[in-house]
PDB file of C-alpha atoms in Angstrom:
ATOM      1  CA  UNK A  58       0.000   0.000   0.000  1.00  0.00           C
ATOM      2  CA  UNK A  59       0.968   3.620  -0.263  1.00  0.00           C
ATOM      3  CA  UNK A  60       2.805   5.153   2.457  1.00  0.00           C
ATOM      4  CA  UNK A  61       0.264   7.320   3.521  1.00  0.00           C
ATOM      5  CA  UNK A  62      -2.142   4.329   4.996  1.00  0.00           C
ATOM      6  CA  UNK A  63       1.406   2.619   6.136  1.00  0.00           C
ATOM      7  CA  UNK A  64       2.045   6.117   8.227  1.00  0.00           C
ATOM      8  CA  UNK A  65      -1.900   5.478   9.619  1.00  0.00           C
ATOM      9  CA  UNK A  66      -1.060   1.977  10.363  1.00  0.00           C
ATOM     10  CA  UNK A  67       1.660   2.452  12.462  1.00  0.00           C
ATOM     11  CA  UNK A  68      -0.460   5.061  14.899  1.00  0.00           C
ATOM     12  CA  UNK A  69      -0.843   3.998  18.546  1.00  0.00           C
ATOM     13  CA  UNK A  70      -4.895   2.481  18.830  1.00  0.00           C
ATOM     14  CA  UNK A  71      -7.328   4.637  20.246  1.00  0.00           C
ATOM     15  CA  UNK A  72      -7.270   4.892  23.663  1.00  0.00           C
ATOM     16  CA  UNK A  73      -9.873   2.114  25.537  1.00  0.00           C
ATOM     17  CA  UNK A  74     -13.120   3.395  26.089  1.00  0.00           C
ATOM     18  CA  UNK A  75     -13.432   4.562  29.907  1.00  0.00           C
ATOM     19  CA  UNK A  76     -15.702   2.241  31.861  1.00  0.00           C
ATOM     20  CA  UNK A  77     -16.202   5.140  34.595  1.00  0.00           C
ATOM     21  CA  UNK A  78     -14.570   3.130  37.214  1.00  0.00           C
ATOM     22  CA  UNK A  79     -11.158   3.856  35.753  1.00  0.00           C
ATOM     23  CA  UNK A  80     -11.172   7.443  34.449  1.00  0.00           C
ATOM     24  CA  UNK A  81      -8.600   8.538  36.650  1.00  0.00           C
ATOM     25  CA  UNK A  82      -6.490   6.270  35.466  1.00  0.00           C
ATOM     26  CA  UNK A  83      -2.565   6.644  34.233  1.00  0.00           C
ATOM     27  CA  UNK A  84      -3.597  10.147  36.498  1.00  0.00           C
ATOM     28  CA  UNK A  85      -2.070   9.663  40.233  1.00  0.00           C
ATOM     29  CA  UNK A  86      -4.170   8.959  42.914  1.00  0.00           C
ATOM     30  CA  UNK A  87      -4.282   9.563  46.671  1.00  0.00           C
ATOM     31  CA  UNK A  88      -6.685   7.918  49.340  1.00  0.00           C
ATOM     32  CA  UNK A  89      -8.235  10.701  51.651  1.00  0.00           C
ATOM     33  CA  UNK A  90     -10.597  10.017  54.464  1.00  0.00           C
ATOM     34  CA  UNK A  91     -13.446  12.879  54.232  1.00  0.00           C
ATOM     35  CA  UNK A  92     -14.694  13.219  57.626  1.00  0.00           C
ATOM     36  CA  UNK A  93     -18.146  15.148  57.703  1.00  0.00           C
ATOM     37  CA  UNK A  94     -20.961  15.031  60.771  1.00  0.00           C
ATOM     38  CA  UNK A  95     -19.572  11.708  62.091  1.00  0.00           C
ATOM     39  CA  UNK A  96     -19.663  10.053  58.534  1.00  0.00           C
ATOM     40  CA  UNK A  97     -16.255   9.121  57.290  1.00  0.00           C
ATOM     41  CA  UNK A  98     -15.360   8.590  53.474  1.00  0.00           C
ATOM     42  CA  UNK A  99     -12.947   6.519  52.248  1.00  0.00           C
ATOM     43  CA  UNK A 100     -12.205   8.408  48.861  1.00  0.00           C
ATOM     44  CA  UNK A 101      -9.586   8.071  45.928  1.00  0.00           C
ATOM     45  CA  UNK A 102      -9.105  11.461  44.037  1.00  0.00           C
ATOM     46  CA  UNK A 103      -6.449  12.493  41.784  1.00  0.00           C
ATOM     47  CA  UNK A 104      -3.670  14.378  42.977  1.00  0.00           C
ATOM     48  CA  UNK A 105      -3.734  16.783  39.851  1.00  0.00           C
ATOM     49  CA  UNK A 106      -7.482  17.821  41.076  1.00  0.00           C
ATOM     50  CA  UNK A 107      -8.176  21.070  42.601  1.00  0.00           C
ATOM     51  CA  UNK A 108      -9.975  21.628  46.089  1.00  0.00           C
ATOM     52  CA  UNK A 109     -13.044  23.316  43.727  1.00  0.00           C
ATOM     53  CA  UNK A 110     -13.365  20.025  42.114  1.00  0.00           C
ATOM     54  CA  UNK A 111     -12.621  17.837  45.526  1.00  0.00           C
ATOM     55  CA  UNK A 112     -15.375  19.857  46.694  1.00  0.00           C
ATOM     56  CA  UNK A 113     -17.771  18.809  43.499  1.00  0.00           C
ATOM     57  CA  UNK A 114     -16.654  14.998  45.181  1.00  0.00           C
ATOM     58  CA  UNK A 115     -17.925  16.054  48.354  1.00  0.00           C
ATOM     59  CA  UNK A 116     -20.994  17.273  47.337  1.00  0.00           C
ATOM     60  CA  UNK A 117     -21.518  13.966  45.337  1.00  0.00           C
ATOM     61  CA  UNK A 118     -21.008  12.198  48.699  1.00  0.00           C
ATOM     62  CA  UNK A 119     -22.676  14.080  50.946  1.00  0.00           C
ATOM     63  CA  UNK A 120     -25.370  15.969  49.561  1.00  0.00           C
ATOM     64  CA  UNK A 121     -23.634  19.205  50.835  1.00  0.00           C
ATOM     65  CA  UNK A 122     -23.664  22.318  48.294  1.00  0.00           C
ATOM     66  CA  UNK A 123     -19.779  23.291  47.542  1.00  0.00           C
ATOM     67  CA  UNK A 124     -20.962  27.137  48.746  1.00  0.00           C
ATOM     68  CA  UNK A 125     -21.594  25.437  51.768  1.00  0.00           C
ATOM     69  CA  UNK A 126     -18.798  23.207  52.931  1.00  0.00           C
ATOM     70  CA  UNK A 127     -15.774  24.343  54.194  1.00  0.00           C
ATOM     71  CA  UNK A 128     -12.461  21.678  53.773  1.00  0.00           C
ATOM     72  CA  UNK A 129      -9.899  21.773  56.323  1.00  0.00           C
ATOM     73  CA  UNK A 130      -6.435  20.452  55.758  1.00  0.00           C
ATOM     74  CA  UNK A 131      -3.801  22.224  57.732  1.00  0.00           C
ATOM     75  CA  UNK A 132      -6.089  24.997  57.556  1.00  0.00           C
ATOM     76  CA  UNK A 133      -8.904  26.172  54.727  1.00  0.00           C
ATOM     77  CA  UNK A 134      -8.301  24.242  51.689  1.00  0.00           C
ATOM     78  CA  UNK A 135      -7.539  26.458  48.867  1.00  0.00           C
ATOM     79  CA  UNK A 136     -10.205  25.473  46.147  1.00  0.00           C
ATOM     80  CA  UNK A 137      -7.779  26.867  43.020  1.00  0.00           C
ATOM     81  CA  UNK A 138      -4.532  25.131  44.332  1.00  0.00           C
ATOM     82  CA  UNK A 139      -4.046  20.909  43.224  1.00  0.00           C
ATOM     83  CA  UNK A 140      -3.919  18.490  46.046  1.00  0.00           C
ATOM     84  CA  UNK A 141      -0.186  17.762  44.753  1.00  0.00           C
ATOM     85  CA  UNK A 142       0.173  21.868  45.890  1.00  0.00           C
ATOM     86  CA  UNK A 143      -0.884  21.311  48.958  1.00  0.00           C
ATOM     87  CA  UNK A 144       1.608  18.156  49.810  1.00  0.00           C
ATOM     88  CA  UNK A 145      -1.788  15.529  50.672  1.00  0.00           C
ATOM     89  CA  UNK A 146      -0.781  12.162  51.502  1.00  0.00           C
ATOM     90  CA  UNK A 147      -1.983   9.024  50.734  1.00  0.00           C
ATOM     91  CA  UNK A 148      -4.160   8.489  54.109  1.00  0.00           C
ATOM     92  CA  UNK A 149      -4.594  12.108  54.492  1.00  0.00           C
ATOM     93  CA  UNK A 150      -7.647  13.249  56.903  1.00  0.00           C
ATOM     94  CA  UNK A 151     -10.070  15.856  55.278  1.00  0.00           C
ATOM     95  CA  UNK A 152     -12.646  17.373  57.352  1.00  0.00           C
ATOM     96  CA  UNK A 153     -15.165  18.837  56.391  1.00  0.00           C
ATOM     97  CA  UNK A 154     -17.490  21.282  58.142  1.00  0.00           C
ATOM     98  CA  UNK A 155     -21.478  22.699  57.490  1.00  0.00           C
ATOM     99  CA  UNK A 156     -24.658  21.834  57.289  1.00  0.00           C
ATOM    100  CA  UNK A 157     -27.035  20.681  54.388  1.00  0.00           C
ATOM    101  CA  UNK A 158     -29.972  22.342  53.268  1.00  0.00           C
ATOM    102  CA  UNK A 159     -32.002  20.104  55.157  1.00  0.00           C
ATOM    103  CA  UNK A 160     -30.190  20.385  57.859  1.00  0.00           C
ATOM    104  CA  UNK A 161     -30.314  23.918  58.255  1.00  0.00           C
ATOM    105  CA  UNK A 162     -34.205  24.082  57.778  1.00  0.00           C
ATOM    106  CA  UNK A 163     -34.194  21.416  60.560  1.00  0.00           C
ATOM    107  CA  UNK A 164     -32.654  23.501  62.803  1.00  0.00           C
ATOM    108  CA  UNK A 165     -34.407  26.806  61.936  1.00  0.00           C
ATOM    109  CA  UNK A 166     -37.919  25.154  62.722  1.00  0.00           C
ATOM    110  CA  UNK A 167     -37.894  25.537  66.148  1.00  0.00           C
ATOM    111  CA  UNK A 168     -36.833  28.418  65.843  1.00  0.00           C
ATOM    112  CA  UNK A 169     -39.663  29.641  63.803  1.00  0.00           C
ATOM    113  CA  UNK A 170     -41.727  27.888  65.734  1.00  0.00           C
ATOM    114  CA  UNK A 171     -40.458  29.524  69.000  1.00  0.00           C
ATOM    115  CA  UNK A 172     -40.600  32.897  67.259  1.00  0.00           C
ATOM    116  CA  UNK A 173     -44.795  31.785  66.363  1.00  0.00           C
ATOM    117  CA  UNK A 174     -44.634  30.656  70.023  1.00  0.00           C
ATOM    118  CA  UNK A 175     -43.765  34.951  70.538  1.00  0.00           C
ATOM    119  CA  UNK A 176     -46.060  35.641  68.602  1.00  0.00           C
ATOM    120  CA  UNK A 177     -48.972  33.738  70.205  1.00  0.00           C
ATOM    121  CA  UNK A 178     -47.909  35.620  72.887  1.00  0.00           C
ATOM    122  CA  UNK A 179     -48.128  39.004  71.461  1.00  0.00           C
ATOM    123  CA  UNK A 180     -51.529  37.978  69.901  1.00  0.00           C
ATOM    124  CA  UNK A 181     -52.460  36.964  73.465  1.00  0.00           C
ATOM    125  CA  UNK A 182     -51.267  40.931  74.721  1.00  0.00           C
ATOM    126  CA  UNK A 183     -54.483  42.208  72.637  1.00  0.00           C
ATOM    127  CA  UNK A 184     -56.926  42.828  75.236  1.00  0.00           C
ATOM    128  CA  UNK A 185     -58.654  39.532  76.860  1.00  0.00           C
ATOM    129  CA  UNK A 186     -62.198  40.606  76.693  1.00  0.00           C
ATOM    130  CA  UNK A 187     -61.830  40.581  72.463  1.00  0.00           C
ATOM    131  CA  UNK A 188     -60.955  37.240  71.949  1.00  0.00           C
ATOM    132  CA  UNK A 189     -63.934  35.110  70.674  1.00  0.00           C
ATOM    133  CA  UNK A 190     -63.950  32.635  74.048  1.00  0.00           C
ATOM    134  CA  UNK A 191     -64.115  35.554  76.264  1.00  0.00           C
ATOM    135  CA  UNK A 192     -66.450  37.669  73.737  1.00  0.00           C
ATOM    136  CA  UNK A 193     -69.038  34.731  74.141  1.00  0.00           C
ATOM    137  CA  UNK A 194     -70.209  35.903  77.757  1.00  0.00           C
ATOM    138  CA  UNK A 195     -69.281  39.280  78.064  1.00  0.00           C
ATOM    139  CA  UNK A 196     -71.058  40.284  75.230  1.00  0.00           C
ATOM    140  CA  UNK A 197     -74.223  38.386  77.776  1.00  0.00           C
ATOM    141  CA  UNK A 198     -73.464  42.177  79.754  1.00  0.00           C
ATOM    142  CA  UNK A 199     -73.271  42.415  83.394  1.00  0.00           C
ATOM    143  CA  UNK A 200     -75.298  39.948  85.597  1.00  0.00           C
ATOM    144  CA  UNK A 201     -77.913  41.654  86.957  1.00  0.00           C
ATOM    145  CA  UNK A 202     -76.648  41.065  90.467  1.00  0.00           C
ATOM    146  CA  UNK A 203     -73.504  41.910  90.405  1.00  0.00           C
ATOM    147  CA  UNK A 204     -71.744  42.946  92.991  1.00  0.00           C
ATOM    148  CA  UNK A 205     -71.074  47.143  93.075  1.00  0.00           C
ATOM    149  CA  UNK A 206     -67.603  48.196  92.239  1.00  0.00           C
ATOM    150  CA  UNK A 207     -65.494  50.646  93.394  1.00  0.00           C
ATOM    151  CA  UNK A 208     -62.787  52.470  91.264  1.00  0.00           C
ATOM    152  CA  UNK A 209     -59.633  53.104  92.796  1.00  0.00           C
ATOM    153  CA  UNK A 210     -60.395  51.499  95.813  1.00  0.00           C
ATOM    154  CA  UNK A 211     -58.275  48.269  97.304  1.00  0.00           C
ATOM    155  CA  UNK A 212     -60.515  46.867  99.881  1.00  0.00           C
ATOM    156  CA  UNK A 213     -59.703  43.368 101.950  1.00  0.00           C
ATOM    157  CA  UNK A 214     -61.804  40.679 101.042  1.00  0.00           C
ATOM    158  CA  UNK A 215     -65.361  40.312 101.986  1.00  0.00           C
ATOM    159  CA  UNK A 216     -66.566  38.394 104.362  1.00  0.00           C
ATOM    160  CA  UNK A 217     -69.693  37.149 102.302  1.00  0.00           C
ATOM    161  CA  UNK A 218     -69.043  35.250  99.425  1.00  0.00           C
ATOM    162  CA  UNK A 219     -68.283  37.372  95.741  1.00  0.00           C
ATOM    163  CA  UNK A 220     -71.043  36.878  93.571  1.00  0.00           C
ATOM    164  CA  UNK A 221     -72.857  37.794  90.946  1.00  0.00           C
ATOM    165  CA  UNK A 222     -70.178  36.809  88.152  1.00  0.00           C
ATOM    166  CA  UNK A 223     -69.893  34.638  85.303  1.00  0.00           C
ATOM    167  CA  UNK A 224     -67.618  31.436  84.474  1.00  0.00           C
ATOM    168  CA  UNK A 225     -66.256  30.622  81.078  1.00  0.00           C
ATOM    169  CA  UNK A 226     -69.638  28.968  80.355  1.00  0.00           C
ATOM    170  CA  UNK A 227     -72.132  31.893  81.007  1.00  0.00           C
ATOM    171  CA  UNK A 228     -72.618  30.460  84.569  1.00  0.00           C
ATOM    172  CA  UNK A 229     -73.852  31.856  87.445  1.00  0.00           C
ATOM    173  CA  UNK A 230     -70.438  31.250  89.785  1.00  0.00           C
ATOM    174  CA  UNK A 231     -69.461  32.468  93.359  1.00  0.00           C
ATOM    175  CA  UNK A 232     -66.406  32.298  94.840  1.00  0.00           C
ATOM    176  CA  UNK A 233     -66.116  31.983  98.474  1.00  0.00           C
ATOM    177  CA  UNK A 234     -62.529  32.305 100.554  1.00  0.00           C
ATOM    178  CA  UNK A 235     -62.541  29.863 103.705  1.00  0.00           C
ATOM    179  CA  UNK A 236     -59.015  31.333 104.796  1.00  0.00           C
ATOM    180  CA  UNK A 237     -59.352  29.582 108.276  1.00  0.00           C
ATOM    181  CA  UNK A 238     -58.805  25.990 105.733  1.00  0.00           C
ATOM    182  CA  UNK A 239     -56.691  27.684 103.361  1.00  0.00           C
ATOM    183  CA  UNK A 240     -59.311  27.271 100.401  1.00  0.00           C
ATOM    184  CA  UNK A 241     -61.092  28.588  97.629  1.00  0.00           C
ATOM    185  CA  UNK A 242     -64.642  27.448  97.047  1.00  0.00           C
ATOM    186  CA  UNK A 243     -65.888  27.812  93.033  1.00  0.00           C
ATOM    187  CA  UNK A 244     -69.451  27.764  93.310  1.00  0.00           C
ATOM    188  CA  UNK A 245     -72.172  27.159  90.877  1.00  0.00           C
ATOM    189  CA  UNK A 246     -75.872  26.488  90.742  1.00  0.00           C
ATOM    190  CA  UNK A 247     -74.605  22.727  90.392  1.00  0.00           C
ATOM    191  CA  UNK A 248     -71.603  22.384  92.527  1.00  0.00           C
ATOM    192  CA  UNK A 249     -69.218  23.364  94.832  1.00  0.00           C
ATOM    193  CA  UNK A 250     -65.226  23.326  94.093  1.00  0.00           C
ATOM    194  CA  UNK A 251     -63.358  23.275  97.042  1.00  0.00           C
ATOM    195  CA  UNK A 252     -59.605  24.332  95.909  1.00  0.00           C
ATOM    196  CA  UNK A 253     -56.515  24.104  98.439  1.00  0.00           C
ATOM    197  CA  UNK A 254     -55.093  27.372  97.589  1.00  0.00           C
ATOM    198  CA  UNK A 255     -51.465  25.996  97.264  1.00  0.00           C
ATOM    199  CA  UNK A 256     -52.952  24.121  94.178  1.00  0.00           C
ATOM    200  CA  UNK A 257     -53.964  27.278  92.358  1.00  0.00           C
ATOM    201  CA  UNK A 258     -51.067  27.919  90.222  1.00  0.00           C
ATOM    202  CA  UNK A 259     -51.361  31.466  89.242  1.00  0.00           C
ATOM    203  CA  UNK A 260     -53.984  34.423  88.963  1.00  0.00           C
ATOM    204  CA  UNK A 261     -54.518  36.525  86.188  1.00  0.00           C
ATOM    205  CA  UNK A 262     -56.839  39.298  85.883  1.00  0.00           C
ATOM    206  CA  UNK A 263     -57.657  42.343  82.860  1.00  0.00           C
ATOM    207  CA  UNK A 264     -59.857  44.982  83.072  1.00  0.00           C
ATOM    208  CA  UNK A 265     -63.051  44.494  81.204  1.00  0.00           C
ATOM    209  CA  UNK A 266     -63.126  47.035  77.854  1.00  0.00           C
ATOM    210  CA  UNK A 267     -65.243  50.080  78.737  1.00  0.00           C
ATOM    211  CA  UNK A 268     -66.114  48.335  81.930  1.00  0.00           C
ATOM    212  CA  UNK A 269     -62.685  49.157  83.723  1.00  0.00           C
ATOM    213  CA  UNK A 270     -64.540  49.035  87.123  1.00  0.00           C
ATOM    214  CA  UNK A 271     -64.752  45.429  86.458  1.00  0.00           C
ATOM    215  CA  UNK A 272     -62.262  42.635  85.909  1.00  0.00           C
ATOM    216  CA  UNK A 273     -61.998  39.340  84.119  1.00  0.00           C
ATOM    217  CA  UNK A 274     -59.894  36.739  85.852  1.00  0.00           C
ATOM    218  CA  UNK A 275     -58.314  33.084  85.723  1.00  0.00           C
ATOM    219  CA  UNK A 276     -56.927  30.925  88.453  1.00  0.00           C
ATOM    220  CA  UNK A 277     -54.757  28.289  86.838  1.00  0.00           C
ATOM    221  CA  UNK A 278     -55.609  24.822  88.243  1.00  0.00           C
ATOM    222  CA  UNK A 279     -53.040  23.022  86.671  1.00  0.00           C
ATOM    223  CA  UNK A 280     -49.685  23.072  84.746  1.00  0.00           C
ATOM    224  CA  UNK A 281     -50.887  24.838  81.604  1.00  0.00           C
ATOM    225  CA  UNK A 282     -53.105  27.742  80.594  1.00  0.00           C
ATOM    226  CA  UNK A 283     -55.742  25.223  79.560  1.00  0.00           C
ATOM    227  CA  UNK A 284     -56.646  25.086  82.808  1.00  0.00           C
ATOM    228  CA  UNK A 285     -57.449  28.091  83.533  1.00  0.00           C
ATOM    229  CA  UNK A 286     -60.998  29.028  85.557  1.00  0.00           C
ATOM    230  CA  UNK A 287     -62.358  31.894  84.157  1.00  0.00           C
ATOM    231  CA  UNK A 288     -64.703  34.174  86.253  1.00  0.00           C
ATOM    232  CA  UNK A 289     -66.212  37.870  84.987  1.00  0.00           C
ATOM    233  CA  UNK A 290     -67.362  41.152  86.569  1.00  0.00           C
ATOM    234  CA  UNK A 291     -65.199  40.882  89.941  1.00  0.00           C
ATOM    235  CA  UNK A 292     -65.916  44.024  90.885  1.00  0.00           C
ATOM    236  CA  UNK A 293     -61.950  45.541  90.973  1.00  0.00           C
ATOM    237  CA  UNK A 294     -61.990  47.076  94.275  1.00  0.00           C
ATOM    238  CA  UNK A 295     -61.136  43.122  95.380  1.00  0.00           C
ATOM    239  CA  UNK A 296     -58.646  41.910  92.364  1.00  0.00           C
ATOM    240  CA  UNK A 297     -55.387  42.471  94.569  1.00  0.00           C
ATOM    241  CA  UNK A 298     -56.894  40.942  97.739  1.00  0.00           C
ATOM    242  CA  UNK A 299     -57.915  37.814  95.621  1.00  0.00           C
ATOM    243  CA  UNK A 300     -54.457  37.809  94.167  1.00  0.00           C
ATOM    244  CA  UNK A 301     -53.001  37.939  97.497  1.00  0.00           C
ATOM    245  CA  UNK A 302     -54.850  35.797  99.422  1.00  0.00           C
ATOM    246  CA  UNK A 303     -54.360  33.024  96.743  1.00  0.00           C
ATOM    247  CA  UNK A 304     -51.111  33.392  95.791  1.00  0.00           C
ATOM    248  CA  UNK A 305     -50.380  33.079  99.794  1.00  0.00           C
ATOM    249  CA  UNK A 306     -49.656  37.480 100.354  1.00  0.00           C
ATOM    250  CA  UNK A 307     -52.267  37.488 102.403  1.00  0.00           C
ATOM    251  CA  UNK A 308     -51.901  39.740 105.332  1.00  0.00           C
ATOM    252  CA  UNK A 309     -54.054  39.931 108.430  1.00  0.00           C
ATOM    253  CA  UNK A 310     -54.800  43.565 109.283  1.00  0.00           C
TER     254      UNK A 310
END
């Protein structure tokens, strides 16, 4: 044949096909250990390769976005500098520090949620008497025997029984204070509570909204605001003395 095809002959054959298991080979190759969140990686990589692209590797193994890791050998790993630059060793220990996507959500949830948690709160700081529960028997108006109020005044408990107010149900309720047995008697048309006043948690109280000679209050019977016992129209001349006398302030004049 002509020398031409001879010349073509005589070329080296076409390099194999790469089965993806060997593309790095005839390149050299170093064995890292990539140490992220606990996990460890064993992890061949070619020395040639630049942090940028060890960090594409990570991201393959990990899920974690390049913009988001940060690789630590002997300090930050330079992404534009080879792995040859920076002198790693077969055996060498990469760490790797931050937090997935996922992660990151996962930890900002409770913190939203706390932040709702605020804002419960702050939706709880608009007056009492407007939320819809409390709406439901105020908007009944005062009982018609309910006790007379007086502004500006703080008067010691009576010795009769408060009444004349409403619970959370539109009940009649009365609330009697046996000090001499340390209790607090709930009273409706059907029963009697009788309350050891170490087990009343807490006392709240608002003013009622253009009734501010009148208050609407809750004695918390148990761990949570759920239990609250809500009673309306104490006549506010008697709010602190309730408060004291339950919450164990109670002074004898």
């Amino acid at each position: 044949g002509r020398s031409p095809d001879g010349e073509r002959r005589r070329e080296p054959p076409p390099a194999p096909v790469s089965n993806g298991g060997d593309e790095d080979s005839g390149r050299e190759l170093v064995e890292l250990k990539v140490i992220w969140n606990k996990n460890k990686y064993d992890v061949k990589f070619c020395l040639d390769s630049t942090g940028a692209e060890l960090k594409q590797k990570i991201h393959s193994l990990t899920g974690l976005p390049p913009a988001m890791q940060k690789v630590m050998f002997k300090g930050l790993l330079p992404e534009e500098k080879t792995l040859r630059e920076i002198k790693v060793t077969n055996g060498a220990k990469i760490m790797v520090v931050g937090s997935t996507i996922n992660d990151v959500l996962a930890v900002n949830t409770p913190k939203e949620a706390a932040q709702q948690e605020v804002k419960a709160e702050e939706n709880k700081k608009e007056p009492l008497c407007r939320q819809k529960q409390h709406r439901k028997v105020l908007d009944k108006g005062k009982p018609d025997d309910v006790m007379p109020s007086v502004k500006g005044v703080q008067e010691r408990l009576p010795t009769v029984p408060l009444s004349g107010m409403y619970n959370k149900s539109g009940g009649k309720v009365r609330l009697t204070f046996k000090l001499e047995q340390d209790q607090l008697w709930i009273g409706t048309k059907e029963r009697t509570e009788k309350l050891p006043m170490g087990s009343i948690k807490n006392v709240v109280s608002e003013p009622i909204e253009g009734h501010e000679d009148y208050h609407m209050m809750a004695f918390q019977l148990g761990p949570t605001e759920a239990s609250y016992y809500w009673v309306y129209w104490v006549p506010t001349q008697y709010v602190d003395a309730i408060k004291d006398t339950v919450l164990g302030k109670w002074q004898y004049f």
